[in-house]
Amino acid sequence: MEIEAGRTGRAARPDTPVLEARGLEVHYGDDHALQPTTVDIPQKQVTAIIGPSGCGKSTFLRSINRMNDLIDVARVEGELRFRGKNVYDEDVDPVALRRRIGMVFQKPNPFPKSIRENVAYGLNVQGKEVTDEAVETALRRAALWEEVEGKLDSSGLDLSGGQQQRLCIARAIAPDPEVILMDEPASALDPIATSKVEDLIDDLAEEYTVVIVTHNMQQAARISDKTAVFLTGGELVEFGDTNEVFENPEHQAVEDYITGKFG
Amino acid sequence: MARTEYQRRLEALREEVLRMGEVVRERLDIALRALAERNEELGREVIERDAEVNELYLDLERECMDLIALQQPVAGDLRFVTASFKIITDLERIADLATNLGEYAGRAKHEIYPDIDVIHIGERATEALAEAMTAYADEDVTTCYEIARRDDGIDDLCERASELVIRDLIDTEGNNAETERLFSEVSRLLLAVRDLERVGDHAVNIAARTLYMIESDDELIY
């Protein structure tokens, strides 16, 4: 039997950076939420971001597709390059950016509309034609098609929590983005729904770059190729192959955090 | 310090592995004494009490599995649990080898080969085991390398001893009765030498896993 290094076959792929943070830092008023951060996020892999509450991990995630723009007191410095282009350049339209870098949130938040309309929204924002085929493709990619086929006109809110989250993922991938950001996408789900979302993330990484914030370290270990560890004070302390981070971290502070000796 | 119960169980595992190391070393000491004194009764004691070691082994194996399944150790903790898991296997094997020595006690005729100091070989192997367990307890990298280096000396002694005996057997070629007589007298001695060499190898395995546990260095693993 041949045992591949790393968790998935993807580990063997070369790391081609699709997102490059260069001295990226975020202040919320007087709060220095993200210290200057420099890191390369590789294409078509799953990168997990872990760390204690208030460590800046969600701030970092939200700064990737300029969600922090929506917060008045937020101030961003440094660069976040997407395919080499700084997303904070003046000529970048944040709405267009978010079509290419989609987001899935902690709590499933489908619109109070039909399943079809939820997915159609994702297609509309991209200016794509809403066809039955496009809706089906998005739902298939989100591993939801078989469960909702035949009831596309019923409300998205009638689905179970896990199905709602996969519907939100279908909506996020309908515009065919390159990157999907996920902010604790399974923390409100039961173990079975969580497993389905984790399997889905694994599948998604075949076509998309996935960056996921999670409080669940075992989940990060299970599903990611790369792991970034932020510690209190908004500092990225370690970034590396997930198996390295969980088996032999470079920094004592990371070791203490992941083994539970922190604080 | 968070996860207090988990930390307590890790510490308890360390203490129990060390205790198993003590028990196994004691068995090896008794087996060697039985061999030196040709004391069949002592030898039998080692054989009969092997079940205690097996029980310790199974308890510790279960505890390692529980820790992995229920606590999901990572990083240094993971290396500690997996190293301990491997080390108890080596300890259990050493105890088995001690029972072999116990079995040879009454029958290994080392006095016809005064040049082969099987007890000296045994003491060196026992010392290697004791030091490997101390390295595990103290997380001592230097000693791990030392044990691996000194094992070559044990191997040399064993090889020379075997050569000596086998050469004599070859010299009796053509005289089947003589070969038969010599072989019946020295076969246990040969087996004892081979088993002690393996005790040394298991001590090196323990040192290798300890080194990996301490600094993720797999240099001594095979």
CSV table of C-alpha atoms in Angstrom, one decimal:
chain,number,residue,atom,x,y,z
A,1,MET,CA,0.0,0.0,0.0
A,2,GLU,CA,1.3,3.4,-0.9
A,3,ILE,CA,0.7,6.0,1.8
A,4,GLU,CA,0.7,9.6,0.6
A,5,ALA,CA,2.3,12.3,2.6
A,6,GLY,CA,-0.4,14.7,3.9
A,7,ARG,CA,-4.1,14.2,4.3
A,8,THR,CA,-5.2,14.3,0.7
A,9,GLY,CA,-3.8,13.9,-2.7
A,10,ARG,CA,-3.9,17.7,-2.9
A,11,ALA,CA,-0.9,17.8,-0.5
A,12,ALA,CA,1.2,16.7,-3.5
A,13,ARG,CA,0.2,19.7,-5.6
A,14,PRO,CA,2.6,22.6,-5.8
A,15,ASP,CA,1.6,25.5,-3.6
A,16,THR,CA,0.6,28.2,-6.0
A,17,PRO,CA,-0.4,31.2,-4.0
A,18,VAL,CA,-3.8,32.7,-5.0
A,19,LEU,CA,-4.0,35.1,-2.0
A,20,GLU,CA,-1.0,36.9,-0.7
A,21,ALA,CA,-1.1,39.0,2.5
A,22,ARG,CA,1.7,41.5,2.7
A,23,GLY,CA,1.9,43.3,6.0
A,24,LEU,CA,-1.9,43.2,6.2
A,25,GLU,CA,-3.1,44.8,9.4
A,26,VAL,CA,-6.5,45.8,10.7
A,27,HIS,CA,-7.5,48.3,13.4
A,28,TYR,CA,-11.0,48.7,14.8
A,29,GLY,CA,-10.7,52.2,16.2
A,30,ASP,CA,-8.0,51.9,18.9
A,31,ASP,CA,-8.1,48.1,18.8
A,32,HIS,CA,-5.2,46.6,16.7
A,33,ALA,CA,-7.2,43.5,15.8
A,34,LEU,CA,-4.8,42.1,13.2
A,35,GLN,CA,-1.0,42.6,13.5
A,36,PRO,CA,0.9,43.0,10.3
A,37,THR,CA,0.4,39.6,8.6
A,38,THR,CA,2.3,38.1,5.7
A,39,VAL,CA,1.2,34.8,4.3
A,40,ASP,CA,0.5,33.0,1.1
A,41,ILE,CA,-2.7,31.0,0.7
A,42,PRO,CA,-2.3,28.3,-1.9
A,43,GLN,CA,-4.8,27.7,-4.7
A,44,LYS,CA,-7.3,24.8,-4.7
A,45,GLN,CA,-6.4,23.7,-1.2
A,46,VAL,CA,-8.2,24.0,2.1
A,47,THR,CA,-6.5,26.4,4.5
A,48,ALA,CA,-7.8,26.4,8.1
A,49,ILE,CA,-7.5,29.3,10.4
A,50,ILE,CA,-7.5,28.5,14.1
A,51,GLY,CA,-6.9,30.4,17.3
A,52,PRO,CA,-8.6,31.5,20.5
A,53,SER,CA,-11.5,33.9,20.6
A,54,GLY,CA,-10.4,37.4,19.8
A,55,CYS,CA,-7.2,36.3,18.1
A,56,GLY,CA,-8.0,38.1,14.8
A,57,LYS,CA,-8.8,35.0,12.8
A,58,SER,CA,-12.3,36.2,11.6
A,59,THR,CA,-10.8,39.7,11.1
A,60,PHE,CA,-8.2,38.2,8.8
A,61,LEU,CA,-10.9,36.2,6.9
A,62,ARG,CA,-13.2,39.1,6.5
A,63,SER,CA,-10.3,41.3,5.2
A,64,ILE,CA,-9.8,38.9,2.3
A,65,ASN,CA,-13.0,40.0,0.5
A,66,ARG,CA,-13.2,43.4,2.1
A,67,MET,CA,-16.1,42.6,4.4
A,68,ASN,CA,-14.4,44.9,6.9
A,69,ASP,CA,-15.4,47.8,4.6
A,70,LEU,CA,-18.8,47.4,6.1
A,71,ILE,CA,-17.5,48.3,9.6
A,72,ASP,CA,-17.1,52.1,10.0
A,73,VAL,CA,-14.3,52.0,12.5
A,74,ALA,CA,-12.3,49.4,10.6
A,75,ARG,CA,-9.0,50.6,9.1
A,76,VAL,CA,-6.9,48.3,6.9
A,77,GLU,CA,-3.2,48.7,6.1
A,78,GLY,CA,-0.8,46.7,4.0
A,79,GLU,CA,-1.8,44.6,1.1
A,80,LEU,CA,-4.0,41.6,0.3
A,81,ARG,CA,-3.2,40.5,-3.2
A,82,PHE,CA,-5.7,38.3,-5.1
A,83,ARG,CA,-4.1,36.9,-8.2
A,84,GLY,CA,-1.3,39.5,-7.7
A,85,LYS,CA,-3.7,42.5,-7.5
A,86,ASN,CA,-4.1,44.4,-4.2
A,87,VAL,CA,-7.8,44.2,-3.4
A,88,TYR,CA,-7.5,47.4,-1.5
A,89,ASP,CA,-6.5,49.4,-4.6
A,90,GLU,CA,-8.9,52.2,-5.3
A,91,ASP,CA,-9.9,50.7,-8.7
A,92,VAL,CA,-11.2,47.5,-7.1
A,93,ASP,CA,-15.0,47.2,-6.8
A,94,PRO,CA,-15.7,45.3,-3.5
A,95,VAL,CA,-19.0,44.0,-4.8
A,96,ALA,CA,-17.3,42.5,-7.9
A,97,LEU,CA,-14.5,41.2,-5.6
A,98,ARG,CA,-17.0,39.3,-3.5
A,99,ARG,CA,-18.4,37.5,-6.5
A,100,ARG,CA,-14.9,36.0,-7.0
A,101,ILE,CA,-14.3,35.5,-3.3
A,102,GLY,CA,-17.6,34.2,-1.8
A,103,MET,CA,-18.4,33.8,1.8
A,104,VAL,CA,-20.3,31.3,4.0
A,105,PHE,CA,-21.2,32.3,7.5
A,106,GLN,CA,-21.5,30.5,10.8
A,107,LYS,CA,-25.3,30.5,11.0
A,108,PRO,CA,-27.0,29.3,7.9
A,109,ASN,CA,-28.8,32.4,6.5
A,110,PRO,CA,-30.9,31.4,3.4
A,111,PHE,CA,-33.2,34.1,2.2
A,112,PRO,CA,-36.9,33.5,3.1
A,113,LYS,CA,-37.5,32.4,-0.5
A,114,SER,CA,-37.6,29.2,-2.4
A,115,ILE,CA,-34.6,27.0,-2.8
A,116,ARG,CA,-34.5,27.9,-6.5
A,117,GLU,CA,-34.5,31.6,-5.8
A,118,ASN,CA,-31.8,31.3,-3.2
A,119,VAL,CA,-29.5,29.8,-5.8
A,120,ALA,CA,-30.7,32.1,-8.5
A,121,TYR,CA,-29.6,35.0,-6.3
A,122,GLY,CA,-26.1,33.7,-6.5
A,123,LEU,CA,-26.4,33.5,-10.3
A,124,ASN,CA,-28.0,36.9,-10.7
A,125,VAL,CA,-25.3,38.8,-8.8
A,126,GLN,CA,-22.8,37.4,-11.4
A,127,GLY,CA,-25.2,38.5,-14.2
A,128,LYS,CA,-25.5,34.9,-15.2
A,129,GLU,CA,-28.6,33.5,-16.8
A,130,VAL,CA,-30.8,31.6,-14.3
A,131,THR,CA,-31.4,28.3,-16.0
A,132,ASP,CA,-32.6,25.0,-14.4
A,133,GLU,CA,-29.3,23.6,-15.4
A,134,ALA,CA,-27.3,26.3,-13.6
A,135,VAL,CA,-29.4,25.8,-10.5
A,136,GLU,CA,-28.9,22.1,-10.6
A,137,THR,CA,-25.2,22.4,-11.1
A,138,ALA,CA,-24.8,24.6,-8.0
A,139,LEU,CA,-27.0,22.4,-5.9
A,140,ARG,CA,-25.1,19.3,-7.1
A,141,ARG,CA,-21.7,20.9,-6.2
A,142,ALA,CA,-23.1,21.7,-2.8
A,143,ALA,CA,-24.1,18.0,-2.4
A,144,LEU,CA,-27.7,19.0,-1.8
A,145,TRP,CA,-29.3,18.2,-5.2
A,146,GLU,CA,-30.5,14.7,-4.3
A,147,GLU,CA,-32.2,15.9,-1.2
A,148,VAL,CA,-34.1,18.8,-2.8
A,149,GLU,CA,-34.8,17.6,-6.3
A,150,GLY,CA,-38.5,18.0,-6.9
A,151,LYS,CA,-39.1,20.6,-4.3
A,152,LEU,CA,-37.1,23.5,-5.6
A,153,ASP,CA,-40.1,25.8,-5.1
A,154,SER,CA,-40.4,25.2,-1.4
A,155,SER,CA,-38.9,27.6,1.1
A,156,GLY,CA,-35.2,27.4,1.9
A,157,LEU,CA,-36.2,27.9,5.5
A,158,ASP,CA,-38.0,24.6,5.6
A,159,LEU,CA,-34.8,22.7,5.2
A,160,SER,CA,-32.8,21.3,8.2
A,161,GLY,CA,-29.9,23.3,9.6
A,162,GLY,CA,-27.3,21.2,7.7
A,163,GLN,CA,-29.3,21.5,4.4
A,164,GLN,CA,-29.7,25.2,4.9
A,165,GLN,CA,-25.9,25.6,5.3
A,166,ARG,CA,-25.4,23.5,2.1
A,167,LEU,CA,-27.9,25.8,0.4
A,168,CYS,CA,-25.9,28.8,1.5
A,169,ILE,CA,-22.8,27.1,0.0
A,170,ALA,CA,-24.7,26.5,-3.2
A,171,ARG,CA,-25.6,30.2,-3.3
A,172,ALA,CA,-22.0,31.1,-2.7
A,173,ILE,CA,-20.6,28.8,-5.4
A,174,ALA,CA,-23.4,29.6,-8.0
A,175,PRO,CA,-21.5,32.7,-9.3
A,176,ASP,CA,-18.5,30.3,-9.8
A,177,PRO,CA,-16.1,32.1,-7.5
A,178,GLU,CA,-12.4,31.2,-7.2
A,179,VAL,CA,-12.2,31.4,-3.4
A,180,ILE,CA,-14.7,30.5,-0.8
A,181,LEU,CA,-14.3,31.9,2.7
A,182,MET,CA,-16.1,30.1,5.5
A,183,ASP,CA,-16.5,31.4,9.0
A,184,GLU,CA,-17.2,28.5,11.3
A,185,PRO,CA,-19.6,26.9,8.8
A,186,ALA,CA,-20.4,23.9,10.9
A,187,SER,CA,-20.4,25.2,14.4
A,188,ALA,CA,-24.2,25.4,14.5
A,189,LEU,CA,-24.7,21.9,13.0
A,190,ASP,CA,-25.1,18.4,14.5
A,191,PRO,CA,-22.4,15.8,13.9
A,192,ILE,CA,-24.0,14.2,10.9
A,193,ALA,CA,-24.6,17.6,9.2
A,194,THR,CA,-21.1,18.6,10.1
A,195,SER,CA,-19.7,15.5,8.4
A,196,LYS,CA,-21.6,16.3,5.3
A,197,VAL,CA,-20.3,19.8,5.2
A,198,GLU,CA,-16.8,18.6,5.9
A,199,ASP,CA,-17.1,16.1,3.0
A,200,LEU,CA,-18.4,18.9,0.8
A,201,ILE,CA,-15.4,21.1,1.7
A,202,ASP,CA,-13.1,18.3,0.7
A,203,ASP,CA,-14.9,18.1,-2.7
A,204,LEU,CA,-15.0,21.9,-3.1
A,205,ALA,CA,-11.2,22.1,-2.8
A,206,GLU,CA,-11.0,20.2,-6.1
A,207,GLU,CA,-12.2,23.3,-7.9
A,208,TYR,CA,-12.0,26.2,-5.4
A,209,THR,CA,-9.6,27.6,-2.9
A,210,VAL,CA,-11.2,27.2,0.5
A,211,VAL,CA,-10.3,29.3,3.6
A,212,ILE,CA,-12.1,28.3,6.7
A,213,VAL,CA,-12.1,29.7,10.2
A,214,THR,CA,-13.0,27.1,12.8
A,215,HIS,CA,-13.0,26.9,16.6
A,216,ASN,CA,-12.9,23.1,16.3
A,217,MET,CA,-9.3,22.1,16.1
A,218,GLN,CA,-10.0,18.5,15.2
A,219,GLN,CA,-12.1,19.8,12.3
A,220,ALA,CA,-9.2,21.9,11.1
A,221,ALA,CA,-6.9,18.8,11.4
A,222,ARG,CA,-9.4,16.6,9.6
A,223,ILE,CA,-10.2,18.8,6.6
A,224,SER,CA,-7.4,21.2,5.9
A,225,ASP,CA,-4.2,21.0,3.9
A,226,LYS,CA,-2.7,24.1,5.5
A,227,THR,CA,-3.2,25.6,8.9
A,228,ALA,CA,-2.7,29.1,10.2
A,229,VAL,CA,-2.6,29.7,13.9
A,230,PHE,CA,-3.4,33.1,15.2
A,231,LEU,CA,-2.9,33.8,18.9
A,232,THR,CA,-4.1,36.5,21.2
A,233,GLY,CA,-3.2,40.0,20.0
A,234,GLY,CA,-4.0,39.4,16.4
A,235,GLU,CA,-0.7,37.8,15.6
A,236,LEU,CA,-0.2,35.0,13.0
A,237,VAL,CA,2.2,32.8,14.9
A,238,GLU,CA,2.5,29.8,12.6
A,239,PHE,CA,1.5,28.7,9.1
A,240,GLY,CA,2.3,25.4,7.6
A,241,ASP,CA,1.2,22.0,6.4
A,242,THR,CA,-1.6,20.8,8.7
A,243,ASN,CA,0.1,17.6,9.7
A,244,GLU,CA,3.3,19.5,10.6
A,245,VAL,CA,1.3,22.0,12.7
A,246,PHE,CA,-0.6,19.2,14.6
A,247,GLU,CA,2.3,16.8,14.9
A,248,ASN,CA,5.3,19.0,15.4
A,249,PRO,CA,4.5,22.7,15.7
A,250,GLU,CA,7.5,25.1,15.4
A,251,HIS,CA,6.4,27.4,18.2
A,252,GLN,CA,5.9,26.5,21.9
A,253,ALA,CA,3.0,28.9,22.1
A,254,VAL,CA,1.2,27.0,19.3
A,255,GLU,CA,2.0,23.7,21.0
A,256,ASP,CA,0.5,25.0,24.2
A,257,TYR,CA,-2.6,26.2,22.4
A,258,ILE,CA,-3.3,23.1,20.4
A,259,THR,CA,-2.6,20.7,23.3
A,260,GLY,CA,-4.9,22.8,25.6
A,261,LYS,CA,-2.2,24.1,27.9
A,262,PHE,CA,-2.9,27.7,26.8
A,263,GLY,CA,-3.8,30.3,29.3
B,1,MET,CA,-3.3,25.0,32.9
B,2,ALA,CA,-6.4,23.9,31.1
B,3,ARG,CA,-7.6,20.3,30.5
B,4,THR,CA,-6.5,19.2,34.0
B,5,GLU,CA,-7.9,15.7,33.8
B,6,TYR,CA,-6.2,15.1,30.5
B,7,GLN,CA,-2.9,16.3,31.8
B,8,ARG,CA,-3.3,14.1,34.8
B,9,ARG,CA,-3.9,11.0,32.6
B,10,LEU,CA,-0.8,11.9,30.4
B,11,GLU,CA,1.3,12.0,33.6
B,12,ALA,CA,-0.2,8.8,34.9
B,13,LEU,CA,0.6,7.1,31.5
B,14,ARG,CA,4.2,8.2,31.8
B,15,GLU,CA,4.5,6.9,35.4
B,16,GLU,CA,2.9,3.5,34.4
B,17,VAL,CA,5.2,3.1,31.5
B,18,LEU,CA,8.2,3.7,33.8
B,19,ARG,CA,6.8,1.2,36.3
B,20,MET,CA,6.4,-1.4,33.5
B,21,GLY,CA,10.0,-0.6,32.6
B,22,GLU,CA,11.1,-1.3,36.2
B,23,VAL,CA,9.1,-4.6,36.3
B,24,VAL,CA,10.6,-5.8,33.0
B,25,ARG,CA,14.1,-4.9,34.1
B,26,GLU,CA,13.6,-6.8,37.4
B,27,ARG,CA,12.5,-9.9,35.4
B,28,LEU,CA,15.6,-9.6,33.2
B,29,ASP,CA,17.8,-9.4,36.3
B,30,ILE,CA,16.2,-12.5,37.8
B,31,ALA,CA,16.5,-14.4,34.5
B,32,LEU,CA,20.2,-13.5,34.2
B,33,ARG,CA,20.7,-14.6,37.8
B,34,ALA,CA,18.9,-17.9,37.0
B,35,LEU,CA,21.1,-18.3,34.0
B,36,ALA,CA,24.3,-17.6,36.0
B,37,GLU,CA,23.4,-19.8,38.9
B,38,ARG,CA,21.8,-22.5,36.6
B,39,ASN,CA,18.8,-22.1,39.0
B,40,GLU,CA,15.8,-23.7,37.3
B,41,GLU,CA,13.4,-22.5,40.1
B,42,LEU,CA,14.3,-18.9,39.6
B,43,GLY,CA,13.9,-19.4,35.8
B,44,ARG,CA,10.4,-20.8,36.4
B,45,GLU,CA,9.5,-17.8,38.4
B,46,VAL,CA,10.3,-15.6,35.5
B,47,ILE,CA,8.2,-17.7,33.2
B,48,GLU,CA,5.2,-18.0,35.5
B,49,ARG,CA,5.1,-14.3,36.3
B,50,ASP,CA,5.2,-13.2,32.7
B,51,ALA,CA,1.4,-13.0,32.8
B,52,GLU,CA,1.7,-9.9,35.0
B,53,VAL,CA,3.7,-8.1,32.4
B,54,ASN,CA,1.2,-9.0,29.7
B,55,GLU,CA,-1.6,-7.6,31.8
B,56,LEU,CA,0.3,-4.4,32.4
B,57,TYR,CA,0.9,-4.2,28.7
B,58,LEU,CA,-2.7,-4.6,27.8
B,59,ASP,CA,-3.8,-2.0,30.4
B,60,LEU,CA,-1.4,0.5,29.0
B,61,GLU,CA,-2.3,-0.3,25.4
B,62,ARG,CA,-5.9,0.3,26.3
B,63,GLU,CA,-5.0,3.6,28.0
B,64,CYS,CA,-3.1,4.8,24.9
B,65,MET,CA,-6.1,4.0,22.7
B,66,ASP,CA,-8.5,5.7,25.1
B,67,LEU,CA,-6.3,8.9,25.1
B,68,ILE,CA,-6.2,8.9,21.3
B,69,ALA,CA,-9.9,8.2,20.9
B,70,LEU,CA,-11.2,10.4,23.7
B,71,GLN,CA,-8.7,13.2,24.1
B,72,GLN,CA,-7.3,13.6,20.6
B,73,PRO,CA,-3.7,14.4,21.7
B,74,VAL,CA,-1.7,16.5,19.2
B,75,ALA,CA,1.8,17.8,18.8
B,76,GLY,CA,4.2,16.8,21.7
B,77,ASP,CA,1.3,15.0,23.5
B,78,LEU,CA,0.6,12.9,20.4
B,79,ARG,CA,4.3,12.0,20.0
B,80,PHE,CA,4.4,11.1,23.7
B,81,VAL,CA,1.3,8.8,23.5
B,82,THR,CA,2.4,7.1,20.2
B,83,ALA,CA,6.0,6.7,21.5
B,84,SER,CA,4.6,5.2,24.7
B,85,PHE,CA,2.4,2.9,22.7
B,86,LYS,CA,5.5,1.6,20.8
B,87,ILE,CA,7.7,1.5,23.9
B,88,ILE,CA,5.4,-0.8,25.9
B,89,THR,CA,5.5,-3.3,22.9
B,90,ASP,CA,9.3,-3.3,23.2
B,91,LEU,CA,9.0,-3.8,27.0
B,92,GLU,CA,6.6,-6.7,26.5
B,93,ARG,CA,9.0,-8.4,24.1
B,94,ILE,CA,11.9,-8.0,26.4
B,95,ALA,CA,9.8,-9.7,29.1
B,96,ASP,CA,9.2,-12.5,26.7
B,97,LEU,CA,12.9,-12.8,26.0
B,98,ALA,CA,13.5,-12.9,29.8
B,99,THR,CA,11.2,-15.9,30.0
B,100,ASN,CA,13.3,-17.6,27.2
B,101,LEU,CA,16.4,-17.0,29.4
B,102,GLY,CA,14.5,-18.4,32.3
B,103,GLU,CA,13.8,-21.5,30.3
B,104,TYR,CA,17.5,-22.0,29.4
B,105,ALA,CA,18.6,-21.5,33.0
B,106,GLY,CA,19.0,-25.1,33.9
B,107,ARG,CA,20.4,-26.2,30.5
B,108,ALA,CA,22.7,-23.5,29.1
B,109,LYS,CA,26.2,-24.9,29.4
B,110,HIS,CA,28.2,-21.8,29.3
B,111,GLU,CA,31.0,-23.2,31.4
B,112,ILE,CA,32.4,-25.1,28.4
B,113,TYR,CA,33.0,-21.7,26.8
B,114,PRO,CA,34.6,-19.7,29.6
B,115,ASP,CA,35.4,-17.0,27.0
B,116,ILE,CA,31.8,-16.3,26.4
B,117,ASP,CA,30.6,-14.2,29.3
B,118,VAL,CA,26.9,-14.4,28.7
B,119,ILE,CA,26.2,-12.7,32.0
B,120,HIS,CA,28.3,-9.8,31.0
B,121,ILE,CA,26.4,-9.5,27.7
B,122,GLY,CA,23.2,-9.7,29.8
B,123,GLU,CA,24.3,-6.9,32.1
B,124,ARG,CA,25.1,-4.6,29.2
B,125,ALA,CA,21.7,-5.3,27.6
B,126,THR,CA,20.0,-4.6,31.0
B,127,GLU,CA,22.0,-1.4,31.4
B,128,ALA,CA,20.9,-0.3,27.9
B,129,LEU,CA,17.2,-0.9,28.9
B,130,ALA,CA,17.6,0.9,32.2
B,131,GLU,CA,19.2,3.9,30.5
B,132,ALA,CA,16.6,4.0,27.7
B,133,MET,CA,13.8,4.2,30.3
B,134,THR,CA,15.7,7.0,32.1
B,135,ALA,CA,16.1,8.8,28.8
B,136,TYR,CA,12.3,8.5,28.4
B,137,ALA,CA,11.6,9.8,31.9
B,138,ASP,CA,14.1,12.7,31.6
B,139,GLU,CA,13.6,13.4,27.9
B,140,ASP,CA,17.3,13.1,27.4
B,141,VAL,CA,18.4,13.2,23.8
B,142,THR,CA,22.1,12.6,24.4
B,143,THR,CA,21.5,9.3,26.2
B,144,CYS,CA,19.2,8.1,23.3
B,145,TYR,CA,22.1,8.5,20.9
B,146,GLU,CA,24.5,6.9,23.4
B,147,ILE,CA,22.4,3.8,23.7
B,148,ALA,CA,22.3,3.3,19.9
B,149,ARG,CA,26.0,3.8,19.7
B,150,ARG,CA,26.8,1.3,22.5
B,151,ASP,CA,24.5,-1.3,21.1
B,152,ASP,CA,27.2,-2.0,18.4
B,153,GLY,CA,29.4,-3.2,21.2
B,154,ILE,CA,26.8,-5.6,22.4
B,155,ASP,CA,26.2,-6.8,18.9
B,156,ASP,CA,30.0,-7.4,18.5
B,157,LEU,CA,30.1,-9.5,21.7
B,158,CYS,CA,27.2,-11.6,20.6
B,159,GLU,CA,28.6,-12.1,17.1
B,160,ARG,CA,32.0,-13.2,18.5
B,161,ALA,CA,30.3,-15.6,20.9
B,162,SER,CA,28.2,-17.1,18.1
B,163,GLU,CA,31.2,-17.4,15.8
B,164,LEU,CA,33.2,-19.2,18.4
B,165,VAL,CA,30.5,-21.8,19.0
B,166,ILE,CA,29.7,-22.3,15.3
B,167,ARG,CA,33.3,-22.7,14.4
B,168,ASP,CA,33.6,-25.5,16.8
B,169,LEU,CA,30.5,-27.1,15.4
B,170,ILE,CA,32.0,-26.8,11.9
B,171,ASP,CA,35.2,-28.4,13.1
B,172,THR,CA,33.3,-31.5,14.1
B,173,GLU,CA,32.2,-32.0,10.5
B,174,GLY,CA,32.2,-35.6,9.6
B,175,ASN,CA,31.8,-36.7,13.1
B,176,ASN,CA,28.0,-36.7,13.5
B,177,ALA,CA,28.0,-38.0,17.1
B,178,GLU,CA,30.4,-35.3,18.2
B,179,THR,CA,28.4,-32.6,16.4
B,180,GLU,CA,25.2,-33.9,18.0
B,181,ARG,CA,26.8,-33.9,21.5
B,182,LEU,CA,28.3,-30.4,21.2
B,183,PHE,CA,25.1,-29.0,19.7
B,184,SER,CA,22.9,-30.4,22.5
B,185,GLU,CA,25.2,-28.7,25.0
B,186,VAL,CA,25.6,-25.3,23.4
B,187,SER,CA,22.3,-24.7,21.6
B,188,ARG,CA,20.8,-23.0,24.7
B,189,LEU,CA,23.8,-20.9,25.1
B,190,LEU,CA,23.5,-19.8,21.5
B,191,LEU,CA,19.9,-19.0,21.9
B,192,ALA,CA,20.6,-17.0,25.1
B,193,VAL,CA,23.2,-15.0,23.3
B,194,ARG,CA,20.8,-14.3,20.5
B,195,ASP,CA,18.0,-13.3,22.9
B,196,LEU,CA,20.3,-10.9,24.8
B,197,GLU,CA,21.2,-9.3,21.5
B,198,ARG,CA,17.6,-8.8,20.9
B,199,VAL,CA,17.1,-7.2,24.3
B,200,GLY,CA,19.7,-4.7,23.3
B,201,ASP,CA,17.9,-4.0,20.0
B,202,HIS,CA,14.6,-3.4,21.9
B,203,ALA,CA,16.5,-1.0,24.2
B,204,VAL,CA,17.6,0.9,21.1
B,205,ASN,CA,14.0,0.9,19.8
B,206,ILE,CA,12.9,2.5,23.0
B,207,ALA,CA,15.7,5.1,22.7
B,208,ALA,CA,14.7,5.7,19.1
B,209,ARG,CA,11.0,6.3,20.0
B,210,THR,CA,12.1,8.5,22.9
B,211,LEU,CA,14.2,10.6,20.6
B,212,TYR,CA,11.2,10.9,18.2
B,213,MET,CA,9.0,11.8,21.1
B,214,ILE,CA,11.3,14.5,22.3
B,215,GLU,CA,12.2,16.3,19.1
B,216,SER,CA,10.4,14.6,16.3
B,217,ASP,CA,13.7,13.2,15.1
B,218,ASP,CA,13.3,9.8,13.4
B,219,GLU,CA,17.0,9.3,12.9
B,220,LEU,CA,17.3,6.3,15.2
B,221,ILE,CA,14.2,4.5,14.0
B,222,TYR,CA,15.7,1.8,11.8
